[in-house]
Short mmCIF file of C-alpha atoms in Angstrom, two decimals:
data_model
loop_
_atom_site.label_atom_id
_atom_site.label_comp_id
_atom_site.label_asym_id
_atom_site.label_seq_id
_atom_site.Cartn_x
_atom_site.Cartn_y
_atom_site.Cartn_z
CA MET A 1 12.41 16.46 -4.21
CA ASP A 2 14.90 16.60 -1.33
CA ASN A 3 14.58 20.08 0.11
CA GLY A 4 16.18 19.33 3.44
CA GLU A 5 12.87 18.42 5.06
CA PRO A 6 13.17 16.02 8.00
CA ARG A 7 12.72 12.48 6.73
CA ALA A 8 10.00 10.07 7.79
CA TRP A 9 9.75 6.31 7.33
CA ILE A 10 6.61 4.23 7.66
CA VAL A 11 7.02 0.58 8.65
CA THR A 12 3.85 -1.45 8.29
CA VAL A 13 3.87 -4.75 10.16
CA GLY A 14 1.53 -7.28 8.68
CA ASN A 15 1.51 -10.62 6.96
CA GLU A 16 -1.99 -9.84 5.71
CA ILE A 17 -0.58 -7.10 3.52
CA LEU A 18 2.29 -9.30 2.32
CA ILE A 19 -0.16 -11.96 1.14
CA GLY A 20 -2.18 -9.30 -0.67
CA ARG A 21 -5.37 -9.68 1.34
CA ILE A 22 -5.33 -6.11 2.64
CA VAL A 23 -4.34 -2.93 0.85
CA ASN A 24 -2.02 -0.70 2.88
CA THR A 25 -4.41 2.21 3.42
CA ASN A 26 -2.85 3.01 6.83
CA ALA A 27 0.43 3.90 5.14
CA ALA A 28 -1.31 6.12 2.58
CA TRP A 29 -3.14 7.98 5.35
CA LEU A 30 0.04 8.48 7.39
CA ALA A 31 2.04 9.45 4.30
CA GLU A 32 -0.42 12.19 3.45
CA LYS A 33 -0.43 13.47 7.04
CA LEU A 34 3.36 13.49 7.35
CA THR A 35 3.88 15.11 3.95
CA PHE A 36 1.39 17.83 4.77
CA MET A 37 3.15 18.44 8.10
CA GLY A 38 6.42 19.07 6.27
CA PHE A 39 8.18 15.70 6.45
CA ARG A 40 9.61 13.96 3.44
CA VAL A 41 8.36 10.37 3.50
CA GLU A 42 11.33 8.43 2.17
CA ARG A 43 10.21 4.84 2.66
CA ILE A 44 7.07 2.82 3.21
CA ILE A 45 8.13 -0.72 4.12
CA VAL A 46 5.89 -3.69 4.79
CA VAL A 47 7.51 -6.45 6.87
CA PRO A 48 6.39 -9.82 8.23
CA ASP A 49 5.26 -9.72 11.86
CA GLU A 50 8.54 -11.13 13.17
CA PRO A 51 10.85 -9.11 15.45
CA GLU A 52 13.97 -9.81 13.33
CA HIS A 53 12.41 -8.31 10.22
CA ILE A 54 11.02 -5.33 12.11
CA ALA A 55 14.37 -4.67 13.80
CA GLU A 56 16.26 -4.98 10.50
CA GLU A 57 14.31 -2.12 8.95
CA LEU A 58 14.28 0.06 12.06
CA ARG A 59 18.06 -0.18 12.38
CA ARG A 60 18.39 1.23 8.87
CA ALA A 61 16.17 4.15 9.81
CA LEU A 62 18.06 5.06 13.01
CA GLY A 63 20.01 8.28 12.66
CA ARG A 64 18.69 8.65 9.11
CA ALA A 65 14.99 9.34 9.53
CA ARG A 66 13.79 11.90 12.08
CA VAL A 67 10.71 9.82 12.69
CA VAL A 68 9.60 6.26 11.99
CA ILE A 69 5.97 5.29 12.43
CA THR A 70 5.21 1.59 12.79
CA THR A 71 1.65 0.30 12.55
CA GLY A 72 0.31 -3.09 13.55
CA GLY A 73 1.35 -5.84 15.91
CA LEU A 74 0.51 -4.24 19.28
CA GLY A 75 -2.35 -6.53 20.28
CA PRO A 76 -2.55 -9.28 22.89
CA THR A 77 -1.92 -12.30 20.64
CA TYR A 78 1.25 -14.32 20.23
CA ASP A 79 1.95 -12.89 16.77
CA ASP A 80 1.79 -9.26 17.95
CA ARG A 81 5.53 -8.74 18.29
CA THR A 82 6.24 -5.27 16.97
CA LEU A 83 7.55 -3.83 20.24
CA GLU A 84 9.93 -6.77 20.57
CA GLY A 85 11.28 -5.70 17.19
CA VAL A 86 11.53 -2.06 18.27
CA ALA A 87 13.37 -3.03 21.47
CA LYS A 88 15.72 -5.31 19.51
CA SER A 89 16.57 -2.59 16.99
CA VAL A 90 17.94 -0.38 19.76
CA SER A 91 19.35 -3.24 21.89
CA ARG A 92 16.98 -2.68 24.77
CA SER A 93 14.56 -5.00 26.46
CA LEU A 94 10.82 -4.85 27.00
CA LYS A 95 9.68 -3.65 30.41
CA LEU A 96 6.32 -3.40 32.07
CA ASN A 97 5.44 0.29 31.66
CA PRO A 98 3.35 1.53 34.63
CA GLU A 99 1.43 4.14 32.60
CA ALA A 100 0.68 1.65 29.85
CA LEU A 101 -0.44 -0.89 32.44
CA GLU A 102 -2.81 1.66 33.93
CA MET A 103 -4.28 2.38 30.48
CA VAL A 104 -4.82 -1.30 29.77
CA ARG A 105 -6.24 -1.92 33.26
CA ARG A 106 -8.74 0.92 32.93
CA PHE A 107 -9.79 -0.21 29.44
CA TYR A 108 -10.81 -3.66 30.67
CA GLU A 109 -12.17 -2.46 34.00
CA ARG A 110 -14.66 -0.19 32.24
CA ARG A 111 -15.86 -3.25 30.32
CA GLY A 112 -16.00 -5.41 33.45
CA LEU A 113 -13.22 -7.64 32.16
CA GLU A 114 -10.25 -9.13 33.94
CA LEU A 115 -6.63 -8.14 33.40
CA THR A 116 -5.29 -11.43 32.07
CA GLU A 117 -1.64 -12.13 31.30
CA ASP A 118 -2.29 -11.79 27.54
CA ARG A 119 -3.76 -8.38 28.15
CA MET A 120 -0.95 -7.28 30.45
CA LYS A 121 1.45 -8.13 27.62
CA MET A 122 0.19 -4.96 25.89
CA ALA A 123 1.82 -2.88 28.66
CA LEU A 124 5.31 -4.20 27.86
CA LEU A 125 7.13 -1.33 26.14
CA PRO A 126 10.78 -0.94 25.13
CA GLU A 127 12.88 0.45 28.01
CA GLY A 128 12.74 4.23 27.98
CA ALA A 129 9.57 4.42 25.87
CA GLU A 130 6.54 6.51 26.75
CA ALA A 131 3.04 5.06 26.49
CA ILE A 132 0.67 6.69 23.97
CA PRO A 133 -3.00 6.58 25.09
CA ASN A 134 -5.45 4.71 22.84
CA PRO A 135 -8.87 6.41 22.97
CA VAL A 136 -10.50 3.67 20.87
CA GLY A 137 -9.01 0.28 21.74
CA ALA A 138 -6.99 -1.54 24.37
CA ALA A 139 -3.38 -1.43 23.16
CA PRO A 140 -1.31 1.65 24.10
CA GLY A 141 1.20 2.94 21.58
CA SER A 142 4.89 3.56 22.18
CA TRP A 143 7.02 6.70 21.70
CA LEU A 144 10.78 6.12 21.88
CA GLU A 145 13.58 8.49 20.90
CA VAL A 146 17.03 7.02 20.20
CA GLU A 147 19.99 8.41 18.24
CA GLY A 148 17.93 11.37 17.06
CA THR A 149 15.21 9.15 15.66
CA ILE A 150 11.71 9.03 17.14
CA ILE A 151 10.12 5.59 16.79
CA VAL A 152 6.35 5.80 17.19
CA SER A 153 4.43 2.51 17.30
CA LEU A 154 0.68 2.50 16.70
CA PRO A 155 -1.89 -0.28 16.34
CA GLY A 156 -2.96 -1.56 12.91
CA VAL A 157 -6.70 -1.01 13.39
CA PRO A 158 -7.29 2.15 11.31
CA ALA A 159 -9.69 3.82 13.76
CA GLU A 160 -7.25 3.37 16.66
CA MET A 161 -4.20 4.35 14.61
CA LYS A 162 -5.85 7.53 13.31
CA ALA A 163 -7.23 8.67 16.67
CA MET A 164 -3.89 8.13 18.41
CA PHE A 165 -1.96 9.87 15.66
CA GLU A 166 -4.23 12.90 15.58
CA GLN A 167 -4.63 13.29 19.34
CA HIS A 168 -1.19 12.35 20.65
CA VAL A 169 1.40 12.06 17.88
CA GLU A 170 0.65 14.85 15.41
CA PRO A 171 0.83 17.67 17.99
CA ARG A 172 4.23 16.49 19.26
CA LEU A 173 5.65 15.73 15.82
CA ALA A 174 4.58 19.12 14.53
CA ARG A 175 7.43 20.58 16.63
CA GLU A 176 9.92 18.45 14.67
CA ALA A 177 8.67 19.53 11.27
CA PRO A 178 9.48 22.85 9.65
CA ARG A 179 7.02 25.50 10.84
CA LYS A 180 4.21 25.72 8.36
CA ALA A 181 1.67 28.40 7.67
CA LEU A 182 -1.77 27.43 6.38
CA HIS A 183 -4.15 29.27 4.10
CA GLU A 184 -7.59 28.23 2.92
CA CYS A 185 -9.52 29.43 -0.11
CA GLY A 186 -12.76 28.28 -1.69
CA VAL A 187 -14.61 28.41 -4.95
CA ILE A 188 -18.20 27.57 -5.94
CA VAL A 189 -18.70 25.76 -9.24
CA ARG A 190 -22.16 25.47 -10.82
CA GLY A 191 -23.19 23.32 -13.74
CA VAL A 192 -20.50 20.60 -13.56
CA PRO A 193 -21.31 17.27 -11.90
CA GLU A 194 -18.77 16.17 -9.28
CA SER A 195 -18.00 13.00 -11.23
CA GLY A 196 -17.08 15.15 -14.24
CA ILE A 197 -14.56 17.35 -12.48
CA ALA A 198 -13.22 14.71 -10.04
CA PRO A 199 -10.47 13.29 -12.29
CA TYR A 200 -9.18 16.83 -12.95
CA LEU A 201 -9.19 17.70 -9.25
CA LYS A 202 -7.32 14.49 -8.56
CA ARG A 203 -4.68 15.43 -11.09
CA ILE A 204 -4.34 18.91 -9.60
CA ALA A 205 -4.12 17.42 -6.08
CA ARG A 206 -1.27 15.15 -7.14
CA LYS A 207 0.60 18.10 -8.53
CA TYR A 208 0.45 19.92 -5.19
CA PRO A 209 1.40 17.60 -2.30
CA HIS A 210 1.34 20.48 0.17
CA ALA A 211 -2.34 21.18 -0.28
CA TYR A 212 -5.61 19.45 0.50
CA ILE A 213 -8.35 19.81 -2.10
CA LYS A 214 -11.83 18.70 -1.12
CA SER A 215 -15.08 19.10 -3.02
CA HIS A 216 -18.49 19.12 -1.36
CA PRO A 217 -21.52 18.65 -3.62
CA LYS A 218 -24.36 20.99 -2.63
CA GLY A 219 -27.01 20.79 -5.36
CA HIS A 220 -28.30 17.77 -7.26
CA GLU A 221 -25.51 15.65 -8.82
CA THR A 222 -26.61 15.81 -12.48
CA ASP A 223 -29.63 18.12 -12.59
CA ARG A 224 -28.35 21.36 -11.03
CA PRO A 225 -24.95 20.47 -9.69
CA ILE A 226 -23.30 22.92 -7.28
CA LEU A 227 -19.87 22.15 -5.88
CA ASP A 228 -18.12 23.84 -3.00
CA ILE A 229 -14.40 23.26 -3.53
CA ARG A 230 -12.00 24.04 -0.67
CA VAL A 231 -8.25 24.32 -0.92
CA LEU A 232 -6.04 24.23 2.18
CA ALA A 233 -2.42 25.02 1.34
CA SER A 234 0.64 24.77 3.58
CA ALA A 235 3.96 26.55 3.07
CA PRO A 236 6.82 27.98 5.16
CA THR A 237 5.22 31.45 5.29
CA ARG A 238 1.70 32.83 5.33
CA GLU A 239 2.34 34.67 2.06
CA GLU A 240 3.58 31.55 0.27
CA ALA A 241 0.66 29.48 1.56
CA ARG A 242 -1.77 32.10 0.29
CA SER A 243 -0.11 32.32 -3.11
CA LEU A 244 -0.06 28.51 -3.40
CA ALA A 245 -3.78 28.34 -2.57
CA GLU A 246 -4.49 31.05 -5.13
CA ARG A 247 -2.51 29.25 -7.82
CA ILE A 248 -4.48 26.07 -7.21
CA ILE A 249 -7.81 27.91 -7.17
CA ALA A 250 -6.90 29.50 -10.50
CA GLU A 251 -6.21 26.07 -11.99
CA ILE A 252 -9.50 24.73 -10.69
CA GLU A 253 -11.30 27.76 -12.12
CA GLU A 254 -9.74 27.22 -15.53
CA THR A 255 -10.68 23.53 -15.45
CA ALA A 256 -14.27 24.25 -14.39
CA ASN A 257 -14.65 26.88 -17.12
CA GLY A 258 -13.29 24.40 -19.65
CA LEU A 259 -16.00 21.95 -18.57
CA GLY A 260 -18.69 24.59 -19.10
CA GLY A 261 -19.21 25.49 -15.42
CA GLN A 262 -19.91 28.87 -13.82
CA VAL A 263 -17.35 29.79 -11.21
CA GLU A 264 -17.80 32.08 -8.25
CA ARG A 265 -14.63 32.85 -6.29
CA GLU A 266 -14.58 33.60 -2.61
CA PRO A 267 -12.26 36.36 -1.42
CA CYS A 268 -8.97 34.53 -0.84
CA MET B 1 5.52 -18.58 8.25
CA ASP B 2 8.89 -19.45 6.67
CA ASN B 3 8.43 -22.83 5.05
CA GLY B 4 11.39 -22.65 2.75
CA GLU B 5 9.36 -21.09 -0.06
CA PRO B 6 11.36 -18.94 -2.47
CA ARG B 7 11.23 -15.33 -1.33
CA ALA B 8 9.81 -12.43 -3.32
CA TRP B 9 10.23 -8.69 -2.81
CA ILE B 10 8.07 -5.99 -4.31
CA VAL B 11 9.65 -2.58 -4.87
CA THR B 12 7.15 0.12 -5.77
CA VAL B 13 8.69 3.23 -7.29
CA GLY B 14 6.57 6.29 -6.81
CA ASN B 15 6.57 9.62 -5.08
CA GLU B 16 2.80 9.70 -5.46
CA ILE B 17 2.53 6.83 -3.01
CA LEU B 18 5.04 8.40 -0.62
CA ILE B 19 2.97 11.58 -0.44
CA GLY B 20 -0.16 9.54 0.20
CA ARG B 21 -2.03 10.53 -2.93
CA ILE B 22 -2.25 6.98 -4.25
CA VAL B 23 -2.84 3.74 -2.37
CA ASN B 24 -0.45 0.95 -3.35
CA THR B 25 -2.96 -1.38 -4.98
CA ASN B 26 -0.35 -2.66 -7.46
CA ALA B 27 1.64 -4.17 -4.61
CA ALA B 28 -1.46 -5.83 -3.13
CA TRP B 29 -2.33 -7.35 -6.50
CA LEU B 30 1.21 -8.65 -7.04
CA ALA B 31 1.48 -9.90 -3.46
CA GLU B 32 -1.66 -11.99 -3.85
CA LYS B 33 -0.45 -13.40 -7.18
CA LEU B 34 3.02 -14.27 -5.86
CA THR B 35 1.70 -15.81 -2.65
CA PHE B 36 -0.76 -17.93 -4.57
CA MET B 37 2.05 -19.09 -6.89
CA GLY B 38 4.02 -20.34 -3.88
CA PHE B 39 6.40 -17.45 -3.14
CA ARG B 40 6.78 -15.93 0.29
CA VAL B 41 6.50 -12.16 -0.11
CA GLU B 42 8.99 -10.85 2.43
CA ARG B 43 9.01 -7.13 1.69
CA ILE B 44 6.92 -4.49 -0.02
CA ILE B 45 9.03 -1.34 -0.23
CA VAL B 46 7.99 2.01 -1.63
CA VAL B 47 10.90 4.23 -2.70
CA PRO B 48 11.22 7.70 -4.24
CA ASP B 49 11.72 7.67 -7.99
CA GLU B 50 15.47 8.26 -7.75
CA PRO B 51 18.01 5.68 -8.97
CA GLU B 52 20.03 5.77 -5.71
CA HIS B 53 17.03 4.80 -3.59
CA ILE B 54 15.92 2.11 -6.03
CA ALA B 55 19.44 0.64 -6.20
CA GLU B 56 19.81 0.68 -2.41
CA GLU B 57 16.79 -1.58 -1.96
CA LEU B 58 17.59 -3.85 -4.91
CA ARG B 59 21.11 -4.47 -3.60
CA ARG B 60 19.62 -5.74 -0.34
CA ALA B 61 17.40 -8.15 -2.27
CA LEU B 62 20.20 -9.61 -4.43
CA GLY B 63 21.06 -13.16 -3.45
CA ARG B 64 18.34 -13.05 -0.81
CA ALA B 65 15.09 -12.93 -2.76
CA ARG B 66 14.55 -15.27 -5.71
CA VAL B 67 12.54 -12.58 -7.44
CA VAL B 68 12.07 -8.83 -7.10
CA ILE B 69 9.26 -7.11 -8.97
CA THR B 70 9.57 -3.36 -9.43
CA THR B 71 6.62 -1.30 -10.63
CA GLY B 72 6.61 2.25 -11.94
CA GLY B 73 9.13 4.57 -13.50
CA LEU B 74 9.45 3.04 -16.99
CA GLY B 75 7.83 5.85 -18.98
CA PRO B 76 9.35 8.44 -21.30
CA THR B 77 9.63 11.37 -18.86
CA TYR B 78 12.69 12.65 -17.05
CA ASP B 79 11.55 11.26 -13.69
CA ASP B 80 11.09 7.70 -15.00
CA ARG B 81 14.42 6.35 -13.78
CA THR B 82 13.73 2.88 -12.45
CA LEU B 83 15.93 1.04 -14.94
CA GLU B 84 18.81 3.36 -14.10
CA GLY B 85 18.37 2.18 -10.52
CA VAL B 86 18.23 -1.47 -11.58
CA ALA B 87 21.41 -1.10 -13.65
CA LYS B 88 23.14 0.70 -10.79
CA SER B 89 22.25 -2.02 -8.29
CA VAL B 90 24.14 -4.61 -10.34
CA SER B 91 26.89 -2.25 -11.54
CA ARG B 92 25.88 -2.41 -15.16
CA SER B 93 24.99 0.31 -17.60
CA LEU B 94 21.88 0.96 -19.66
CA LYS B 95 22.04 -0.11 -23.30
CA LEU B 96 19.70 0.31 -26.23
CA ASN B 97 17.94 -3.07 -26.40
CA PRO B 98 17.07 -3.97 -30.03
CA GLU B 99 13.95 -5.96 -29.12
CA ALA B 100 12.70 -3.25 -26.82
CA LEU B 101 13.35 -0.65 -29.49
CA GLU B 102 11.32 -2.68 -31.98
CA MET B 103 8.42 -2.89 -29.49
CA VAL B 104 8.45 0.86 -28.90
CA ARG B 105 8.80 1.61 -32.63
CA ARG B 106 5.83 -0.60 -33.52
CA PHE B 107 3.69 0.92 -30.73
CA TYR B 108 4.08 4.44 -32.10
CA GLU B 109 4.02 3.41 -35.75
CA ARG B 110 0.57 1.84 -35.31
CA ARG B 111 -0.60 5.18 -33.92
CA GLY B 112 1.05 7.15 -36.70
CA LEU B 113 3.47 8.77 -34.27
CA GLU B 114 7.15 9.47 -34.57
CA LEU B 115 9.89 7.72 -32.63
CA THR B 116 11.25 10.71 -30.69
CA GLU B 117 14.30 10.63 -28.44
CA ASP B 118 12.08 10.62 -25.32
CA ARG B 119 10.27 7.57 -26.64
CA MET B 120 13.48 5.78 -27.61
CA LYS B 121 14.59 6.20 -23.99
CA MET B 122 12.06 3.50 -23.10
CA ALA B 123 14.19 0.98 -25.03
CA LEU B 124 17.22 1.53 -22.78
CA LEU B 125 17.48 -1.59 -20.61
CA PRO B 126 20.19 -2.75 -18.18
CA GLU B 127 22.93 -4.70 -19.99
CA GLY B 128 21.97 -8.36 -20.19
CA ALA B 129 18.25 -7.74 -19.62
CA GLU B 130 15.48 -9.14 -21.78
CA ALA B 131 12.61 -6.94 -22.93
CA ILE B 132 9.10 -7.84 -21.73
CA PRO B 133 6.37 -6.99 -24.27
CA ASN B 134 3.68 -4.51 -23.17
CA PRO B 135 0.35 -5.43 -24.79
CA VAL B 136 -1.36 -2.30 -23.44
CA GLY B 137 1.07 0.64 -23.44
CA ALA B 138 4.35 1.83 -24.89
CA ALA B 139 7.01 0.99 -22.28
CA PRO B 140 8.54 -2.52 -22.44
CA GLY B 141 9.41 -4.22 -19.16
CA SER B 142 12.78 -5.67 -18.19
CA TRP B 143 13.76 -9.16 -17.01
CA LEU B 144 17.26 -9.46 -15.57
CA GLU B 145 18.78 -12.35 -13.64
CA VAL B 146 21.86 -11.63 -11.47
CA GLU B 147 23.34 -13.55 -8.53
CA GLY B 148 20.38 -15.92 -8.46
CA THR B 149 17.88 -13.09 -8.23
CA ILE B 150 15.46 -12.26 -11.03
CA ILE B 151 14.67 -8.55 -11.20
CA VAL B 152 11.47 -7.92 -13.15
CA SER B 153 10.56 -4.30 -13.89
CA LEU B 154 7.01 -3.44 -14.92
CA PRO B 155 5.21 -0.13 -15.52
CA GLY B 156 3.11 1.51 -12.80
CA VAL B 157 -0.10 1.78 -14.81
CA PRO B 158 -2.18 -1.07 -13.34
CA ALA B 159 -3.65 -2.28 -16.66
CA GLU B 160 -0.19 -2.51 -18.24
CA MET B 161 1.43 -4.05 -15.16
CA LYS B 162 -1.27 -6.73 -14.83
CA ALA B 163 -1.34 -7.70 -18.51
CA MET B 164 2.45 -7.98 -18.65
CA PHE B 165 2.62 -9.97 -15.44
CA GLU B 166 -0.09 -12.42 -16.48
CA GLN B 167 1.05 -12.89 -20.06
CA HIS B 168 4.81 -12.81 -19.78
CA VAL B 169 6.02 -12.97 -16.17
CA GLU B 170 3.70 -15.40 -14.38
CA PRO B 171 4.31 -18.31 -16.79
CA ARG B 172 8.10 -17.98 -16.46
CA LEU B 173 8.09 -17.39 -12.70
CA ALA B 174 5.84 -20.40 -12.15
CA ARG B 175 8.92 -22.53 -12.92
CA GLU B 176 10.76 -20.92 -10.00
CA ALA B 177 7.99 -21.54 -7.50
CA PRO B 178 7.27 -24.88 -5.88
CA ARG B 179 5.03 -26.92 -8.15
CA LYS B 180 1.46 -26.39 -7.10
CA ALA B 181 -1.66 -28.39 -7.70
CA LEU B 182 -5.02 -26.60 -7.94
CA HIS B 183 -8.48 -27.74 -6.98
CA GLU B 184 -11.77 -25.88 -7.34
CA CYS B 185 -15.02 -26.46 -5.46
CA GLY B 186 -18.26 -24.53 -5.38
CA VAL B 187 -21.30 -24.08 -3.22
CA ILE B 188 -24.68 -22.40 -3.83
CA VAL B 189 -26.12 -20.37 -0.96
CA ARG B 190 -29.74 -19.22 -0.99
CA GLY B 191 -31.42 -16.77 1.33
CA VAL B 192 -28.39 -14.74 2.46
CA PRO B 193 -27.64 -11.40 0.79
CA GLU B 194 -24.05 -11.03 -0.44
CA SER B 195 -23.49 -8.03 1.83
CA GLY B 196 -24.46 -10.18 4.82
CA ILE B 197 -21.98 -12.96 4.19
CA ALA B 198 -19.18 -10.82 2.69
CA PRO B 199 -17.41 -9.96 5.98
CA TYR B 200 -17.35 -13.65 6.94
CA LEU B 201 -15.98 -14.68 3.55
CA LYS B 202 -13.31 -12.02 3.90
CA ARG B 203 -12.27 -13.41 7.26
CA ILE B 204 -12.13 -16.95 5.87
CA ALA B 205 -10.11 -15.73 2.87
CA ARG B 206 -7.55 -14.11 5.15
CA LYS B 207 -7.17 -17.34 7.05
CA TYR B 208 -6.29 -19.23 3.87
CA PRO B 209 -3.71 -17.34 1.80
CA HIS B 210 -3.35 -20.24 -0.63
CA ALA B 211 -6.93 -20.06 -1.81
CA TYR B 212 -9.09 -17.69 -3.81
CA ILE B 213 -12.66 -17.26 -2.66
CA LYS B 214 -15.05 -15.45 -4.97
CA SER B 215 -18.80 -15.02 -4.67
CA HIS B 216 -21.08 -14.34 -7.63
CA PRO B 217 -24.61 -13.10 -6.85
CA LYS B 218 -27.17 -14.78 -9.08
CA GLY B 219 -30.62 -13.85 -7.72
CA HIS B 220 -31.89 -10.54 -6.40
CA GLU B 221 -29.64 -9.01 -3.68
CA THR B 222 -32.23 -8.73 -0.89
CA ASP B 223 -35.42 -10.32 -2.20
CA ARG B 224 -34.36 -13.83 -3.20
CA PRO B 225 -30.60 -13.81 -2.94
CA ILE B 226 -28.67 -16.67 -4.54
CA LEU B 227 -24.89 -16.76 -4.28
CA ASP B 228 -22.52 -18.93 -6.25
CA ILE B 229 -19.35 -19.18 -4.14
CA ARG B 230 -16.20 -20.60 -5.75
CA VAL B 231 -13.09 -21.74 -3.93
CA LEU B 232 -9.81 -22.31 -5.80
CA ALA B 233 -7.18 -23.86 -3.54
CA SER B 234 -3.49 -24.43 -4.25
CA ALA B 235 -1.19 -26.88 -2.46
CA PRO B 236 1.86 -29.03 -3.22
CA THR B 237 -0.25 -32.05 -4.20
CA ARG B 238 -3.65 -32.58 -5.83
CA GLU B 239 -4.89 -34.36 -2.69
CA GLU B 240 -3.86 -31.51 -0.37
CA ALA B 241 -5.40 -28.91 -2.68
CA ARG B 242 -8.67 -30.84 -2.68
CA SER B 243 -8.71 -31.27 1.07
CA LEU B 244 -7.92 -27.55 1.56
CA ALA B 245 -10.78 -26.60 -0.77
CA GLU B 246 -13.12 -28.95 1.11
CA ARG B 247 -12.11 -27.52 4.48
CA ILE B 248 -12.86 -24.00 3.26
CA ILE B 249 -16.18 -25.03 1.70
CA ALA B 250 -17.15 -26.62 5.02
CA GLU B 251 -16.41 -23.36 6.84
CA ILE B 252 -18.44 -21.38 4.33
CA GLU B 253 -21.30 -23.85 4.70
CA GLU B 254 -21.28 -23.50 8.48
CA THR B 255 -21.23 -19.71 8.19
CA ALA B 256 -24.08 -19.67 5.67
CA ASN B 257 -26.17 -21.99 7.83
CA GLY B 258 -25.52 -19.76 10.83
CA LEU B 259 -26.86 -16.83 8.83
CA GLY B 260 -30.05 -18.77 8.01
CA GLY B 261 -29.16 -19.70 4.43
CA GLN B 262 -29.82 -22.90 2.49
CA VAL B 263 -26.68 -24.49 1.19
CA GLU B 264 -26.30 -26.75 -1.80
CA ARG B 265 -22.87 -28.33 -2.25
CA GLU B 266 -21.44 -29.27 -5.59
CA PRO B 267 -19.55 -32.52 -5.83
CA CYS B 268 -16.00 -31.47 -4.88
#
């Protein structure tokens, strides 16, 4: 499992997950992204929204993980204390970040709302951190590099977290991950309903963490089912990515044939 | 948040979660159970299925958490190494446990299958551990108490994990948690479709971690919707449990009225 990939930790801040009222889908989404980018996700840790707990886990990650992503606890309320925890873990203090303040100011201005003290609190970042723009909500994120570890803090609202990660974090982190080549192949399967092949595709997907497998139903689900199945594989070289995609396509073909489907391969 | 409740940690063993191919629903289920029983869940940690990583996290929990539940990694294959990690964390070795062996033997005997070496491996428990019967699958669980911390290890298959927890772990752990009284109240809501009130119920449920709120649709979803909403509240005393249930019922009533429903309270 350990192939010398840079390590990533995910720290989810949220009492709601610790009381079992929310399933940690943010962590699953980030874990898939980071794995696909070439990181080895070594820990997913859920902590109470208290700075001491957040700092305890971040300190363990320093110098060990190349990147730590925290989610949650960036909002304007009294129990949003993630950045206090981040600052504490690296023995720095929180400071009003001018860029973050400008982001928050603009967010509320556009909505005709005042910049209250609660709202300004969202512009307090750990000393030395950069603000990450939030295209969806009010709270900026934080990017801080210390002792060779990048600590990225994103909000807990999935739509905000995902937009910020994809627009501002993923492109920068890609430079830290081993260079990856991508290759995509597709296959059309006729005569097998999506629900029939889904469990097999799931099993194949689990076997190959460095590939995305998606199926798109085209015909009628049970009457004349047609499925367009796409495989996007990532590997250190173009050749390896292509051969990985081909191997997966071959497995899908075998499965579909076994289920009585007709398979039409695209040139790969 | 910290009211002196005994602390619980959940350690999920599974590369499949770390690569983002599976969402950690086991942890959410356990977290809700433990919270409701009166524990404070302080950590949910996902680790790779390697004994060193498992032991590292368990060592941190020893003497700090009253109970740690691990899930996953109890099966017959080479990468099922959770109990190695448990043993390592307390500097003990794995030993063939006679009760566990009997459970495994009977499981395969009933299916007319042989007791192979791989299968016998599932009867290797940390020295001093008790076997937990598995009413669904082959792998027994492990119950080990060291330094005031109970380490319970359950399989990762949700049906097995849940059955074992409810039948064999919950009753014993209940003794470790603060005594709790339960009180149930109900309310019938007419004229509001379940999908309309669901987001409000969810918000109320999050506000009250020590209560279960369940709604059962009785009439037709959109035409003549009737909902039976049940609230089960837990608190240190009978009186507090009743007053908590009543407070929640009152909130639900207000919400339902606001949505134009007719509310009929049961005596509570």
